[in-house]
CSV table of C-alpha atoms in Angstrom, one decimal:
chain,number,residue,atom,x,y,z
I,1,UNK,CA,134.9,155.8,124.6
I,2,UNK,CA,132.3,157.0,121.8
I,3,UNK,CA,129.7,158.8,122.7
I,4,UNK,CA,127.1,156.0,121.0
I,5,UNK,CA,129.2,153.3,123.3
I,6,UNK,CA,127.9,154.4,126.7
I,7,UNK,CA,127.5,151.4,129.1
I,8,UNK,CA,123.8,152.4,130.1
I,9,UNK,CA,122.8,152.0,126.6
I,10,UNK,CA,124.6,148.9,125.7
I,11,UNK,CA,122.7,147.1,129.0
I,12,UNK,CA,119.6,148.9,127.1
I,13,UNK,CA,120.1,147.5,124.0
I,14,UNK,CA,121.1,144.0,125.4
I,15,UNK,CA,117.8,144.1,127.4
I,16,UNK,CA,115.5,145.1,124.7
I,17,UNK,CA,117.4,142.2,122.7
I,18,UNK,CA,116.3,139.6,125.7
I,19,UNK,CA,113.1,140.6,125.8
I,20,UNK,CA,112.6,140.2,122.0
I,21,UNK,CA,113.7,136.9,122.2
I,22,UNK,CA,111.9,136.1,125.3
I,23,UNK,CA,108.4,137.3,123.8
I,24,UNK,CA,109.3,135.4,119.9
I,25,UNK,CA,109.7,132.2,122.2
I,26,UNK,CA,106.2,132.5,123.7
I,27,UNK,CA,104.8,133.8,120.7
I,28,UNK,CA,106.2,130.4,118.7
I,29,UNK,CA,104.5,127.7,121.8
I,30,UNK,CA,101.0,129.8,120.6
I,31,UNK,CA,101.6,129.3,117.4
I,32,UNK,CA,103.0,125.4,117.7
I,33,UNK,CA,100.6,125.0,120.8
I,34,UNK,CA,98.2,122.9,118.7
I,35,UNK,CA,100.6,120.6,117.0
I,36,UNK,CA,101.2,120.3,113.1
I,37,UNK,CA,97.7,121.0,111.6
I,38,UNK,CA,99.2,120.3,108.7
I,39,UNK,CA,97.0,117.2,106.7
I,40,UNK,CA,99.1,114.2,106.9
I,41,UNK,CA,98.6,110.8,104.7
I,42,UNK,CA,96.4,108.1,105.5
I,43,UNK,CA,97.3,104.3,105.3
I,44,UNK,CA,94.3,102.9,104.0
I,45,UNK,CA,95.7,99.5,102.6
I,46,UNK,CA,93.7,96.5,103.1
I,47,UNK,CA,90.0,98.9,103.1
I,48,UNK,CA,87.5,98.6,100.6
I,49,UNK,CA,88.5,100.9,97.7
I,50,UNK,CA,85.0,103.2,97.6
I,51,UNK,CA,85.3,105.3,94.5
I,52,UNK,CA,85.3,108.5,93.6
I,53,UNK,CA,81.5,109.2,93.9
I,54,UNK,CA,80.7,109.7,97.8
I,55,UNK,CA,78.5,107.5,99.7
I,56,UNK,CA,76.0,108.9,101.9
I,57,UNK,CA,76.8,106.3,104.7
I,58,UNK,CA,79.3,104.8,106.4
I,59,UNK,CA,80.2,101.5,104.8
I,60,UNK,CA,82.5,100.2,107.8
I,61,UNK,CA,80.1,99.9,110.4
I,62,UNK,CA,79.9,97.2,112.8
I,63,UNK,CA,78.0,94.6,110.4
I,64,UNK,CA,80.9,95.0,107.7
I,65,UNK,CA,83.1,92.4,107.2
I,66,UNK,CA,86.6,95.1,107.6
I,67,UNK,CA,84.8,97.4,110.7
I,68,UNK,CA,87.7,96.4,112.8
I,69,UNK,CA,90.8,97.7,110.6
I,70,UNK,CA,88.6,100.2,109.5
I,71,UNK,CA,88.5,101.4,113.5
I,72,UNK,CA,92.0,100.9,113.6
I,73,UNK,CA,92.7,103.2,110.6
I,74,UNK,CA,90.5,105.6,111.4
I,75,UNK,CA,91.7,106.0,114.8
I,76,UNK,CA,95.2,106.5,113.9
I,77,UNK,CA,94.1,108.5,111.3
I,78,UNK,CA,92.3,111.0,113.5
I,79,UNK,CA,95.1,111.4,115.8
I,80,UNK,CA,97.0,112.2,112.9
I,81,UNK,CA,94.3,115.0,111.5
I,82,UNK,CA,91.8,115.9,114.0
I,83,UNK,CA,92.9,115.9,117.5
I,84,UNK,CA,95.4,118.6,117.0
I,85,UNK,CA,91.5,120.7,116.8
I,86,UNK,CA,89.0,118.4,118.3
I,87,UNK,CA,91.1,117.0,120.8
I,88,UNK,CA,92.7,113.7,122.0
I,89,UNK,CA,89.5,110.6,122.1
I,90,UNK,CA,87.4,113.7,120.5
I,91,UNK,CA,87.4,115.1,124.0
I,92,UNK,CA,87.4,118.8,122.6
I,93,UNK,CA,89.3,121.3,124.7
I,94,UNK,CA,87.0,124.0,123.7
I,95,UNK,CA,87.8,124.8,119.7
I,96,UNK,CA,86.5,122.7,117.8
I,97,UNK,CA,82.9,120.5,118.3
I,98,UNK,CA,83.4,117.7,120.9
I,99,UNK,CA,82.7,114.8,118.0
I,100,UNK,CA,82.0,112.1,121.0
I,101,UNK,CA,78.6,114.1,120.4
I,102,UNK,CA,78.5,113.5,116.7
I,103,UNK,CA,74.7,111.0,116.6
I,104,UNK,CA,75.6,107.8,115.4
I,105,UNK,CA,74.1,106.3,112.1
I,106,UNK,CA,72.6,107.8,108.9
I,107,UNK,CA,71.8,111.5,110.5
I,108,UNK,CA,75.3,111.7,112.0
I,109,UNK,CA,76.9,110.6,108.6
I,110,UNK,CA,74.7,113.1,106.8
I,111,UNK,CA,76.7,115.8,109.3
I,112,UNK,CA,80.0,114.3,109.0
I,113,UNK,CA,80.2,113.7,105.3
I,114,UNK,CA,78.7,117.4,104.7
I,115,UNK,CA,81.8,119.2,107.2
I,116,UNK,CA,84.9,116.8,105.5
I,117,UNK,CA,83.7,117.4,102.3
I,118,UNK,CA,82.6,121.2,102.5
I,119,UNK,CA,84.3,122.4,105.0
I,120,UNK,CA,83.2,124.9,107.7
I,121,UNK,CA,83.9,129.0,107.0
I,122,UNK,CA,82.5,131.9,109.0
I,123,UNK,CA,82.9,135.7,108.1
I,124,UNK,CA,85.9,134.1,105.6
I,125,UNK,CA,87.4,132.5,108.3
I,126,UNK,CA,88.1,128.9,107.6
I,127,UNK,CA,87.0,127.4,110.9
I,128,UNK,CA,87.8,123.9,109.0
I,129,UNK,CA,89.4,122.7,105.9
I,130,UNK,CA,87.3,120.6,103.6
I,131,UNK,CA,89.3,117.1,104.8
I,132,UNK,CA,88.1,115.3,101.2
I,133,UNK,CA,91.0,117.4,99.6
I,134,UNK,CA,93.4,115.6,101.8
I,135,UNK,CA,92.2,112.4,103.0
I,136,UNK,CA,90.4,109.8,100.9
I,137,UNK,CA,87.0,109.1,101.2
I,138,UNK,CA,88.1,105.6,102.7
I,139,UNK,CA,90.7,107.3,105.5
I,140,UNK,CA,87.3,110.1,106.4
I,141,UNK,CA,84.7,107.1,106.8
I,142,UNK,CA,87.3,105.3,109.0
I,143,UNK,CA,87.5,108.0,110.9
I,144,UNK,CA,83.7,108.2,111.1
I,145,UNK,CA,83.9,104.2,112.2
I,146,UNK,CA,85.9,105.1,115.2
I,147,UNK,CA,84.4,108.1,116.3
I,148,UNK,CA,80.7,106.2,116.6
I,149,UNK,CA,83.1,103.4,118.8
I,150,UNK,CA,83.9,106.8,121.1
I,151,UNK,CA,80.9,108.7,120.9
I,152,UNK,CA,78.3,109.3,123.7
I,153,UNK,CA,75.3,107.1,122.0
I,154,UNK,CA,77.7,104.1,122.7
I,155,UNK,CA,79.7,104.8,126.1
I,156,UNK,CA,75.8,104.8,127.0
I,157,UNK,CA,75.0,101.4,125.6
């Protein structure tokens, strides 16, 4: 036997080698614990194309004619690029704004459209992406339609 081949330091090294993996394993469920954050595409087929220039409002509100796919887009849509953050029905688990709070109408679209299409940063810190860059303007006001269907104002309707 070498002296570099000693049992006590081959359990040692075997040890140190579990451990490793042991602590990479929990470090990966932190880092996955929120799901792919990634952006991901938006089916907006059959939705009023609405430009290129913003609108201050949310055109697929209950009086439009397409509120109801709209609601259905959006939903699937959030779930797709929001929950992972704001939490599944916008019930937020503590990181990101509960949006079930988000006022409904003009005032809360002047919020929402500002957020998806600036983005939020503090101290550098992207707290969240400017959404416009990845999802159309017709996927984000869908996802506005279904949040005002989840939202406080109208569970208290």
């Amino acid at each position: 036997m070498t002296p570099t081949a000693r049992p006590g330091r081959r359990r040692h090294a075997a040890s140190a080698a579990l451990a490793s993996g042991i602590l990479a394993l929990l470090l990966a469920g932190q880092a996955l614990s929120h799901g792919d954050v990634t952006p991901q595409p938006v089916d907006t087929r059959g939705l009023e194309p609405l430009g290129d220039e913003w609108l201050d409002e949310n055109p697929y509100r209950e009086e439009h004619p397409q509120h109801e796919l709209a609601v259905d887009v959006g939903a699937s849509a959030y779930n797709a690029n929001c929950a992972a953050c704001h939490g599944l029905e916008a019930k937020s688990g503590g990181i990101a704004p509960d949006l079930r709070e988000l006022e409904n109408g003009a005032w809360g679209d002047e919020w929402y459209k500002e957020l998806v299409t600036q983005g939020s940063e503090r101290g550098g810190r992207v707290l969240m992406p400017r959404m416009s860059d990845y999802v159309s303007q017709e996927g984000l006001w869908a996802i506005r339609a279904w949040l005002e269907t989840v939202s406080f104002e109208t569970a208290g309707r």
